[in-house]
């Protein structure tokens, strides 16, 4: 079962690369925000899997919960920050 | 029982894969939000279900409490993911970002 | 989606029933906070239990009208109807997620999708009903709530025609039934 968990975790890491592409090369700021949000929600899962791999789930569940909170607050704060930003429409044609 | 765990985890990974592919392939920002916000949510739901079942193998009170805690994560994600999605959409709307339609980019 | 507590402002009838309703929402908040404390801490020392009791009492004393605006014992009915609404919602989410998966993996995806924004008006009054409907629409893939104001006007971004068709119908009826409002 440990090998299976490890392979699932590696698959999640591989999928994070896809989201990282969007976070790095996204045409607008909000695209990058989407990528960061997707990476965060995969990280929550990855933390739980790491907890099972190390046999310390009781500790890692708390970390995952805190990370979910933090991810939510990050996205909310960043999207409030870019509320009134003009010129996003022109930026989206730059690709 | 192990089969159920494996099935749940693989389904969750499949949802995550769909979300990642969707984020890459969708044409514009609004339609990228659809796979990003929600396939990930269901992926977390499926994977946590699998992990909680695996956690309950050696049944004890602590294990039950731990599984409830995992479902607390799912509950929180179910609450927070639409709010985050709505917040990003709102930011895009106020910035005057128009959405992709079929005819516009053809020419 | 701002949450204001307009439920409290309306209640200026006789003070005794207002007090009872505030006490009821205080009790619910206290129980919820204490349950969360127990689940998060996972230990049953008397000291920790006392600390949790005191802190959740403080939170419930100051913020009882924030989470549950005073409504009295109507919350029990709403809670049971909401739990019966939950499985339908999850089933709907799963069904629509598979549709979105099909879209994401389709090789000629750009011909299939057709993003557009639709607007519809509902007669929902309370903030919690509007918030629930907006979050349910957003959770059902293919549709994202763009704006939802307190008059009940929704603007929804839908990704293709199929997911836009079914929108203001069944889900609105179910949410209105849960919170006891007429459509």
XYZ file of C-alpha atoms in Angstrom:
385
model
C 0.000 0.000 0.000
C 2.934 2.326 0.667
C 4.124 1.966 -2.906
C 0.657 2.791 -4.159
C 0.469 5.902 -2.011
C 3.906 6.924 -3.230
C 2.887 6.544 -6.858
C -0.295 8.562 -6.282
C 1.782 11.290 -4.638
C 4.184 11.296 -7.571
C 1.250 11.565 -9.954
C -0.011 14.580 -8.020
C 3.441 16.144 -8.253
C 3.416 15.562 -11.989
C 0.011 17.253 -12.252
C 1.316 20.203 -10.268
C 3.745 20.835 -13.123
C 0.768 21.421 -15.441
C -0.675 23.985 -13.072
C 2.766 25.504 -12.650
C 2.834 26.111 -16.388
C -0.345 28.154 -16.070
C 1.023 29.962 -13.027
C 4.226 30.894 -14.826
C 3.067 31.687 -18.351
C -0.568 32.668 -17.831
C -1.480 35.635 -20.006
C -3.128 37.625 -17.232
C -2.607 37.931 -13.517
C -5.846 36.106 -12.781
C -4.719 33.110 -14.814
C -1.685 32.872 -12.592
C -4.009 33.069 -9.609
C -5.984 30.105 -10.934
C -2.777 28.137 -11.315
C -1.717 28.936 -7.766
C -5.122 27.916 -6.450
C -4.961 24.588 -8.285
C -1.475 23.920 -6.921
C -2.707 24.678 -3.419
C -5.606 22.262 -3.582
C -3.247 19.553 -4.819
C -0.847 20.345 -2.004
C -3.553 19.664 0.589
C -3.943 16.180 -0.846
C -0.193 15.710 -1.042
C 0.215 16.614 2.625
C -2.336 13.981 3.615
C -0.541 11.381 1.511
C 2.815 12.315 3.060
C 1.216 11.858 6.454
C 0.203 8.324 5.519
C 3.660 7.610 4.135
C 5.394 8.685 7.348
C 2.770 7.135 9.589
C 2.005 10.437 11.321
C -1.452 11.237 9.936
C -2.606 12.858 13.165
C -0.024 15.574 12.715
C -0.272 16.062 8.984
C -4.060 16.387 9.002
C -3.689 19.573 11.021
C -1.088 20.884 8.618
C -3.349 20.096 5.654
C -6.291 21.849 7.285
C -4.166 24.922 7.992
C -2.900 24.846 4.424
C -6.449 24.740 3.066
C -7.325 27.813 5.155
C -4.173 29.586 3.992
C -4.846 28.773 0.345
C -8.342 30.213 0.581
C -7.136 33.409 2.243
C -4.351 33.797 -0.324
C -6.709 33.607 -3.276
C -9.231 35.919 -1.654
C -6.639 38.555 -0.749
C -4.882 38.454 -4.108
C -8.108 38.721 -6.094
C -9.240 41.645 -3.922
C -5.878 43.267 -4.553
C -6.254 43.047 -8.327
C -9.837 44.266 -8.235
C -9.582 47.521 -10.067
C -6.658 46.731 -12.297
C -7.143 48.090 -15.796
C -5.593 46.709 -18.935
C -6.191 43.049 -18.223
C -8.097 42.702 -21.465
C -5.175 43.899 -23.543
C -2.842 41.638 -21.612
C -4.885 38.605 -22.554
C -4.037 39.094 -26.213
C -0.321 39.050 -25.636
C 0.133 35.326 -26.049
C -11.749 -2.953 1.343
C -8.378 -2.168 -0.205
C -9.994 -2.274 -3.610
C -12.371 0.499 -2.567
C -9.459 2.614 -1.332
C -7.534 2.139 -4.569
C -10.626 2.907 -6.611
C -11.322 6.128 -4.705
C -7.741 7.330 -4.992
C -7.547 6.560 -8.702
C -10.847 8.334 -9.361
C -9.563 11.331 -7.422
C -6.348 11.363 -9.403
C -8.384 11.149 -12.588
C -10.403 14.201 -11.571
C -7.205 16.069 -10.770
C -5.822 15.083 -14.157
C -8.949 16.418 -15.849
C -8.601 19.663 -13.927
C -4.968 20.097 -14.907
C -5.653 19.299 -18.579
C -8.616 21.659 -18.532
C -6.539 24.481 -17.089
C -4.009 24.037 -19.864
C -6.404 23.661 -22.770
C -9.293 26.025 -22.169
C -9.277 29.128 -24.352
C -9.818 31.924 -21.873
C -9.764 32.855 -18.249
C -13.450 32.413 -17.432
C -13.659 28.948 -18.906
C -10.412 27.970 -17.190
C -12.108 28.557 -13.882
C -14.617 25.786 -14.532
C -12.163 22.875 -14.364
C -9.859 24.603 -11.871
C -12.415 25.318 -9.222
C -14.567 22.266 -9.329
C -12.813 19.211 -10.674
C -10.247 19.818 -7.939
C -12.998 19.991 -5.351
C -14.452 16.674 -6.389
C -10.956 15.214 -6.626
C -10.282 16.180 -3.015
C -13.631 14.684 -2.030
C -12.892 11.338 -3.702
C -9.322 11.068 -2.449
C -10.189 12.004 1.125
C -12.960 9.428 1.105
C -10.437 6.787 0.109
C -7.918 7.867 2.706
C -10.542 7.991 5.451
C -11.634 4.438 4.656
C -8.009 3.317 4.737
C -7.532 5.126 8.037
C -10.437 3.194 9.581
C -8.785 -0.186 8.967
C -7.675 -0.583 12.554
C -10.779 0.778 14.164
C -10.314 2.900 17.238
C -11.716 6.118 18.615
C -8.685 8.146 17.575
C -8.909 6.832 14.035
C -12.585 7.808 13.880
C -11.744 11.297 15.119
C -8.999 11.556 12.510
C -11.393 10.584 9.730
C -13.876 13.196 10.929
C -11.072 15.731 10.817
C -10.313 14.761 7.223
C -13.935 15.299 6.303
C -13.701 18.683 7.980
C -11.139 19.546 5.297
C -13.601 18.420 2.624
C -16.381 20.463 4.193
C -14.177 23.520 4.300
C -13.067 23.078 0.706
C -16.709 22.696 -0.387
C -17.455 25.998 1.321
C -14.379 27.908 0.277
C -13.853 26.815 -3.313
C -17.001 28.475 -4.736
C -16.216 31.597 -2.766
C -12.677 31.774 -4.114
C -13.950 31.112 -7.640
C -16.555 33.818 -7.298
C -13.947 36.219 -6.001
C -11.665 35.626 -8.993
C -14.596 36.022 -11.404
C -15.567 39.249 -9.685
C -12.038 40.605 -10.044
C -12.036 39.709 -13.735
C -15.455 41.284 -14.235
C -14.458 44.540 -12.601
C -11.255 44.694 -14.612
C -13.377 44.612 -17.747
C -12.197 41.286 -19.085
C -14.545 40.114 -21.810
C -15.251 36.426 -22.182
C -14.260 34.264 -25.101
C -16.991 33.572 -27.587
C -17.001 31.268 -30.515
C -17.021 33.742 -33.354
C -14.649 36.377 -32.117
C -11.326 34.606 -32.377
C -12.100 32.722 -35.559
C -10.838 35.380 -37.943
C -22.302 37.881 -1.671
C -22.133 40.068 1.389
C -23.700 38.595 4.486
C -25.550 41.164 6.526
C -27.594 40.312 9.538
C -30.878 41.838 8.478
C -32.643 39.070 10.328
C -31.870 40.739 13.633
C -33.030 44.198 12.647
C -36.506 42.981 11.807
C -37.050 41.471 15.228
C -38.186 44.355 17.403
C -41.496 42.916 18.501
C -41.864 41.766 22.069
C -38.583 41.483 23.864
C -39.201 38.119 25.445
C -39.360 36.146 22.213
C -36.376 38.110 20.888
C -34.415 37.083 23.944
C -35.450 33.475 23.460
C -34.399 33.506 19.825
C -31.039 35.092 20.628
C -30.488 32.516 23.320
C -31.311 29.735 20.894
C -28.800 30.958 18.326
C -26.275 31.402 21.136
C -26.822 27.772 22.094
C -26.377 26.532 18.522
C -23.198 28.567 18.073
C -21.806 27.300 21.368
C -22.512 23.662 20.490
C -20.957 24.056 17.037
C -17.834 25.737 18.393
C -17.397 23.151 21.146
C -17.842 20.272 18.715
C -15.238 21.808 16.417
C -12.887 22.174 19.389
C -13.286 18.514 20.328
C -12.753 17.294 16.784
C -9.718 19.493 16.262
C -8.075 18.795 19.601
C -8.826 15.094 19.965
C -7.817 15.018 23.634
C -10.105 14.638 26.615
C -8.149 16.092 29.523
C -10.411 18.059 31.858
C -8.146 21.093 31.531
C -8.375 21.133 27.739
C -12.123 20.590 27.826
C -12.504 23.528 30.208
C -10.343 25.745 28.027
C -12.413 24.811 24.988
C -15.632 25.447 26.859
C -14.512 28.883 27.990
C -13.252 29.971 24.591
C -16.312 28.712 22.726
C -18.495 30.429 25.329
C -16.712 33.704 24.647
C -17.066 33.309 20.882
C -20.735 32.364 21.171
C -21.421 35.214 23.609
C -20.046 37.903 21.344
C -20.883 36.538 17.895
C -24.126 34.627 18.353
C -25.975 36.650 15.712
C -23.195 36.440 13.136
C -23.531 32.826 12.084
C -27.212 32.281 12.870
C -29.329 35.429 12.762
C -32.147 35.147 15.285
C -34.787 32.885 13.831
C -35.789 30.732 16.776
C -36.388 27.040 16.442
C -36.966 27.269 12.686
C -33.343 26.228 12.292
C -34.139 22.621 13.125
C -36.569 22.377 10.216
C -34.147 24.161 7.887
C -31.338 21.886 9.007
C -33.274 18.698 8.263
C -34.439 19.973 4.898
C -30.883 21.033 4.113
C -29.525 17.575 4.880
C -32.077 16.103 2.521
C -30.990 18.632 -0.112
C -27.328 17.665 0.265
C -27.333 14.201 -1.443
C -29.215 15.554 -4.435
C -26.637 18.336 -4.738
C -23.708 15.931 -4.512
C -25.247 13.652 -7.127
C -25.785 16.666 -9.391
C -22.176 17.760 -8.861
C -20.853 14.303 -9.766
C -23.025 14.097 -12.885
C -21.979 17.521 -14.118
C -18.334 16.858 -13.287
C -18.294 13.918 -15.652
C -19.719 16.173 -18.346
C -16.894 18.641 -17.725
C -14.323 15.834 -17.794
C -15.691 14.782 -21.170
C -15.302 18.357 -22.360
C -11.770 18.690 -21.035
C -10.522 15.516 -22.691
C -12.323 16.041 -25.978
C -9.843 16.649 -28.784
C -12.013 19.228 -30.559
C -13.022 21.028 -27.405
C -13.141 24.527 -28.827
C -16.004 23.576 -31.123
C -17.993 22.058 -28.310
C -17.852 24.794 -25.746
C -19.779 27.996 -26.167
C -19.257 30.350 -23.234
C -21.930 32.930 -22.619
C -23.490 34.837 -19.761
C -27.149 34.471 -18.837
C -29.161 36.591 -16.455
C -32.207 35.541 -14.506
C -34.221 36.937 -11.634
C -35.474 35.073 -8.628
C -37.677 36.071 -5.754
C -35.422 34.820 -3.003
C -35.348 37.218 -0.078
C -32.977 36.090 2.635
C -29.223 36.352 2.243
C -28.552 32.784 3.273
C -30.838 31.431 0.551
C -29.183 33.589 -2.101
C -25.734 32.567 -0.898
C -26.677 28.892 -0.923
C -28.092 29.116 -4.414
C -25.025 30.998 -5.677
C -22.617 28.505 -4.148
C -24.645 25.581 -5.483
C -24.591 27.056 -8.968
C -20.855 27.551 -8.741
C -20.277 24.035 -7.438
C -22.238 22.534 -10.303
C -19.630 22.510 -13.056
C -20.322 24.310 -16.262
C -21.785 27.289 -14.497
C -20.225 30.017 -12.372
C -22.134 32.739 -10.584
C -20.703 36.056 -11.683
C -22.818 38.392 -9.590
C -25.646 37.769 -7.172
C -27.123 40.757 -5.399
C -29.653 41.007 -2.618
C -32.562 41.589 -5.008
C -32.168 38.054 -6.275
C -30.717 38.879 -9.681
C -28.154 36.333 -10.800
C -25.663 36.566 -13.633
C -24.230 33.201 -14.506
C -21.348 32.326 -16.801
C -22.100 29.024 -18.490
C -19.598 27.064 -20.501
C -21.945 25.469 -23.011
C -25.604 25.433 -23.963
C -26.379 22.140 -22.268
C -25.388 23.223 -18.784
C -27.103 26.581 -19.208
C -30.487 25.143 -20.139
C -31.251 23.432 -16.866
C -30.312 26.353 -14.723
C -33.014 28.355 -13.004
C -35.355 25.394 -12.750
C -34.962 22.536 -10.326
C -32.184 23.899 -8.173
C -34.074 27.129 -7.481
C -37.171 25.173 -6.508
C -35.189 22.981 -4.126
C -33.369 25.884 -2.477
C -36.607 27.835 -2.078
C -38.195 24.790 -0.483
C -35.294 24.357 1.924
C -35.513 27.910 3.233
C -39.274 28.100 3.095
C -39.665 30.841 0.486
C -42.010 31.072 -2.427
C -40.582 31.241 -5.924
